[in-house]
Amino acid sequence: KLNPCAGVRLPSGLKQECRELASREDVALVEAGVNLPFGLYAYMIMFTGLRDNELLALTDDDFSGDWITITKSLQWNSNVGILKAPKTENGYRQVYILPPLREHLPKWKGFLFSTDGGKSPLTQTEYRHRWNNWCRAAGLADAEIVQHRSKGKNNRLYEKTVWHNRIVPYQLRHEYATF
C-alpha cells in the first residue's frame, strides 16, 4: 500500500504538531450529547467542519435552504466578541448542511449561540463555561482529585476536583472530513 502523503512535508518555519483524532467512543458521545445544553455546538463542528470562531459567529441570516454561508468569524477582545472577515478569500465559502445536522437545527433569530436571545455572540468566558460543562455532561471529561495545602496559619489540607476534557473542538473538524 502506498501512502500518497508520505512525501509531503510542511514548509520550513511552520510549527509542526501532531493532533490526535477523537476516539470512536468519544464521537459516539458527541452524537448522543447533541440535545444536552451546548451539545449542538459540538455536533455542528462535527457535521460542518467549521472552525469554532466561524460557528460562534453564525446567525439565522447565514442559513439558506441546505447551505450555510461563511462570511465572518468571532474574535474576542477583552472577553467581548467582535465579528471579523475571514483572513483569506478561501475563508468565504458555503457549507452544505448534512441531513443528520438538519434535523437538529432549531428555529431562532440572531446568533445561534448566545445567552441573550441571539442579540450578541457568546463572550469568551461564556463559551469556555458552556464547552466545559457540556464535556462533563456528555461524559467527555475526566475528574481528578488534587490535594492542596491552604496558605496562612491554618495550613490545612483540602481536596479539589480538577476536570480534564478528553476532546477539543478542533478534533471534531476531522470527523467532518471522514464523512
Short mmCIF file of C-alpha atoms in Angstrom, two decimals:
data_model
loop_
_atom_site.label_atom_id
_atom_site.label_comp_id
_atom_site.label_asym_id
_atom_site.label_seq_id
_atom_site.Cartn_x
_atom_site.Cartn_y
_atom_site.Cartn_z
CA LYS A 1 0.00 0.00 0.00
CA LEU A 2 1.22 3.45 -0.90
CA ASN A 3 0.55 6.47 1.29
CA PRO A 4 0.18 9.49 -1.04
CA CYS A 5 1.07 11.83 1.85
CA ALA A 6 4.34 10.09 2.70
CA GLY A 7 6.40 12.54 0.62
CA VAL A 8 4.58 15.67 1.74
CA ARG A 9 6.46 17.97 4.10
CA LEU A 10 5.34 21.17 5.79
CA PRO A 11 7.17 24.28 4.64
CA SER A 12 10.12 25.15 6.86
CA GLY A 13 9.38 27.50 9.71
CA LEU A 14 5.85 26.23 10.34
CA LYS A 15 5.07 24.78 13.72
CA GLN A 16 4.65 21.02 13.42
CA GLU A 17 2.41 19.35 15.92
CA CYS A 18 0.54 16.10 15.94
CA ARG A 19 -3.11 16.24 16.96
CA GLU A 20 -4.95 13.13 17.98
CA LEU A 21 -8.28 12.30 16.44
CA ALA A 22 -11.31 11.83 18.66
CA SER A 23 -11.83 8.17 19.50
CA ARG A 24 -14.82 6.27 18.10
CA GLU A 25 -16.24 6.17 21.63
CA ASP A 26 -15.89 9.95 22.04
CA VAL A 27 -17.51 10.57 18.64
CA ALA A 28 -20.45 8.41 19.75
CA LEU A 29 -20.72 10.50 22.94
CA VAL A 30 -20.79 13.71 20.87
CA GLU A 31 -23.65 12.29 18.81
CA ALA A 32 -25.50 11.15 21.93
CA GLY A 33 -24.95 14.54 23.61
CA VAL A 34 -26.45 16.68 20.84
CA ASN A 35 -29.55 17.51 22.93
CA LEU A 36 -27.61 18.48 26.05
CA PRO A 37 -27.07 22.20 26.67
CA PHE A 38 -24.43 23.34 24.13
CA GLY A 39 -24.44 19.90 22.51
CA LEU A 40 -25.50 21.38 19.18
CA TYR A 41 -22.20 23.30 19.09
CA ALA A 42 -20.04 20.15 19.15
CA TYR A 43 -22.43 18.35 16.82
CA MET A 44 -22.28 21.21 14.31
CA ILE A 45 -18.49 21.23 14.25
CA MET A 46 -18.57 17.52 13.56
CA PHE A 47 -21.15 17.82 10.76
CA THR A 48 -19.93 21.06 9.12
CA GLY A 49 -16.17 21.12 9.66
CA LEU A 50 -16.42 24.78 10.67
CA ARG A 51 -13.81 26.34 12.90
CA ASP A 52 -15.05 27.27 16.36
CA ASN A 53 -14.79 31.01 15.68
CA GLU A 54 -16.81 30.62 12.45
CA LEU A 55 -19.51 28.61 14.17
CA LEU A 56 -19.86 31.08 17.05
CA ALA A 57 -20.39 33.93 14.55
CA LEU A 58 -23.34 32.26 12.78
CA THR A 59 -26.71 33.96 12.69
CA ASP A 60 -30.01 32.92 11.13
CA ASP A 61 -29.11 35.08 8.10
CA ASP A 62 -26.20 32.72 7.30
CA PHE A 63 -28.58 29.81 6.65
CA SER A 64 -30.35 29.46 3.33
CA GLY A 65 -32.01 26.21 2.33
CA ASP A 66 -29.41 23.45 2.53
CA TRP A 67 -26.43 25.80 2.84
CA ILE A 68 -24.53 27.81 5.44
CA THR A 69 -22.68 30.84 4.08
CA ILE A 70 -19.46 31.70 5.91
CA THR A 71 -18.59 35.41 5.76
CA LYS A 72 -17.30 36.17 9.24
CA SER A 73 -15.65 34.80 12.34
CA LEU A 74 -15.75 35.73 16.02
CA GLN A 75 -12.66 37.10 17.74
CA TRP A 76 -12.53 38.11 21.39
CA ASN A 77 -11.10 41.34 22.69
CA SER A 78 -11.14 41.59 26.48
CA ASN A 79 -13.78 38.83 26.61
CA VAL A 80 -16.12 40.69 24.22
CA GLY A 81 -16.93 39.18 20.83
CA ILE A 82 -16.00 41.11 17.69
CA LEU A 83 -17.02 39.93 14.23
CA LYS A 84 -14.26 39.94 11.63
CA ALA A 85 -13.98 39.00 7.99
CA PRO A 86 -12.18 35.75 7.12
CA LYS A 87 -8.39 36.05 6.86
CA THR A 88 -8.25 34.79 3.28
CA GLU A 89 -10.55 34.58 0.25
CA ASN A 90 -10.89 30.84 0.87
CA GLY A 91 -12.50 31.69 4.20
CA TYR A 92 -15.57 32.88 2.31
CA ARG A 93 -17.46 29.74 1.38
CA GLN A 94 -20.67 27.77 1.54
CA VAL A 95 -21.04 24.58 3.56
CA TYR A 96 -23.71 22.01 2.81
CA ILE A 97 -25.95 21.08 5.75
CA LEU A 98 -25.77 17.31 6.06
CA PRO A 99 -29.08 15.54 6.86
CA PRO A 100 -28.05 14.41 10.39
CA LEU A 101 -27.45 18.05 11.32
CA ARG A 102 -30.52 19.45 9.56
CA GLU A 103 -32.89 17.57 11.87
CA HIS A 104 -31.31 19.14 14.97
CA LEU A 105 -31.28 22.77 13.86
CA PRO A 106 -33.71 24.90 15.89
CA LYS A 107 -35.68 27.90 14.71
CA TRP A 108 -34.04 31.06 16.03
CA LYS A 109 -33.30 34.70 15.30
CA GLY A 110 -29.87 36.33 15.60
CA PHE A 111 -26.81 34.48 16.82
CA LEU A 112 -27.25 30.73 17.05
CA PHE A 113 -25.06 30.52 20.17
CA SER A 114 -25.98 33.35 22.51
CA THR A 115 -27.11 33.97 26.08
CA ASP A 116 -29.33 36.97 25.30
CA GLY A 117 -31.78 35.57 22.78
CA GLY A 118 -29.49 35.96 19.77
CA LYS A 119 -28.67 39.65 20.19
CA SER A 120 -24.93 39.13 20.72
CA PRO A 121 -22.41 36.30 20.44
CA LEU A 122 -21.03 34.46 23.44
CA THR A 123 -18.25 36.07 25.43
CA GLN A 124 -15.06 34.05 25.75
CA THR A 125 -15.93 33.21 29.37
CA GLU A 126 -19.46 32.08 28.45
CA TYR A 127 -18.05 29.93 25.66
CA ARG A 128 -15.49 28.23 27.92
CA HIS A 129 -18.06 27.55 30.63
CA ARG A 130 -20.53 26.08 28.15
CA TRP A 131 -17.89 23.89 26.48
CA ASN A 132 -16.52 22.60 29.79
CA ASN A 133 -19.99 21.94 31.22
CA TRP A 134 -21.06 20.13 28.04
CA CYS A 135 -17.93 17.95 28.08
CA ARG A 136 -18.72 16.90 31.66
CA ALA A 137 -22.42 16.28 30.95
CA ALA A 138 -21.64 14.28 27.79
CA GLY A 139 -19.10 12.08 29.59
CA LEU A 140 -16.16 13.63 27.73
CA ALA A 141 -14.29 14.98 30.76
CA ASP A 142 -12.42 13.10 33.44
CA ALA A 143 -12.23 14.21 37.06
CA GLU A 144 -9.01 14.22 39.05
CA ILE A 145 -8.93 14.82 42.80
CA VAL A 146 -5.98 17.03 43.68
CA GLN A 147 -4.81 17.79 47.19
CA HIS A 148 -3.71 21.30 48.16
CA ARG A 149 -2.49 22.96 51.33
CA SER A 150 -4.14 26.20 52.32
CA LYS A 151 -1.92 29.21 52.80
CA GLY A 152 -1.67 31.05 56.06
CA LYS A 153 -1.72 29.92 59.69
CA ASN A 154 -4.17 27.04 59.26
CA ASN A 155 -2.12 25.23 56.63
CA ARG A 156 -4.94 22.71 56.17
CA LEU A 157 -5.01 20.02 53.54
CA TYR A 158 -8.02 20.09 51.23
CA GLU A 159 -9.12 18.34 48.06
CA LYS A 160 -10.16 19.96 44.82
CA THR A 161 -11.71 18.36 41.74
CA VAL A 162 -9.93 19.26 38.51
CA TRP A 163 -11.62 18.38 35.22
CA HIS A 164 -9.75 17.39 32.05
CA ASN A 165 -11.66 17.43 28.77
CA ARG A 166 -10.82 14.48 26.52
CA ILE A 167 -11.56 16.39 23.33
CA VAL A 168 -11.19 19.88 21.91
CA PRO A 169 -13.45 21.32 19.21
CA TYR A 170 -10.71 21.12 16.57
CA GLN A 171 -10.66 17.32 16.79
CA LEU A 172 -14.29 17.20 15.69
CA ARG A 173 -13.48 19.04 12.45
CA HIS A 174 -11.56 15.96 11.34
CA GLU A 175 -14.71 13.87 11.70
CA TYR A 176 -16.37 16.03 9.06
CA ALA A 177 -13.56 15.19 6.65
CA THR A 178 -14.27 11.49 7.15
CA PHE A 179 -17.97 11.99 6.32
#
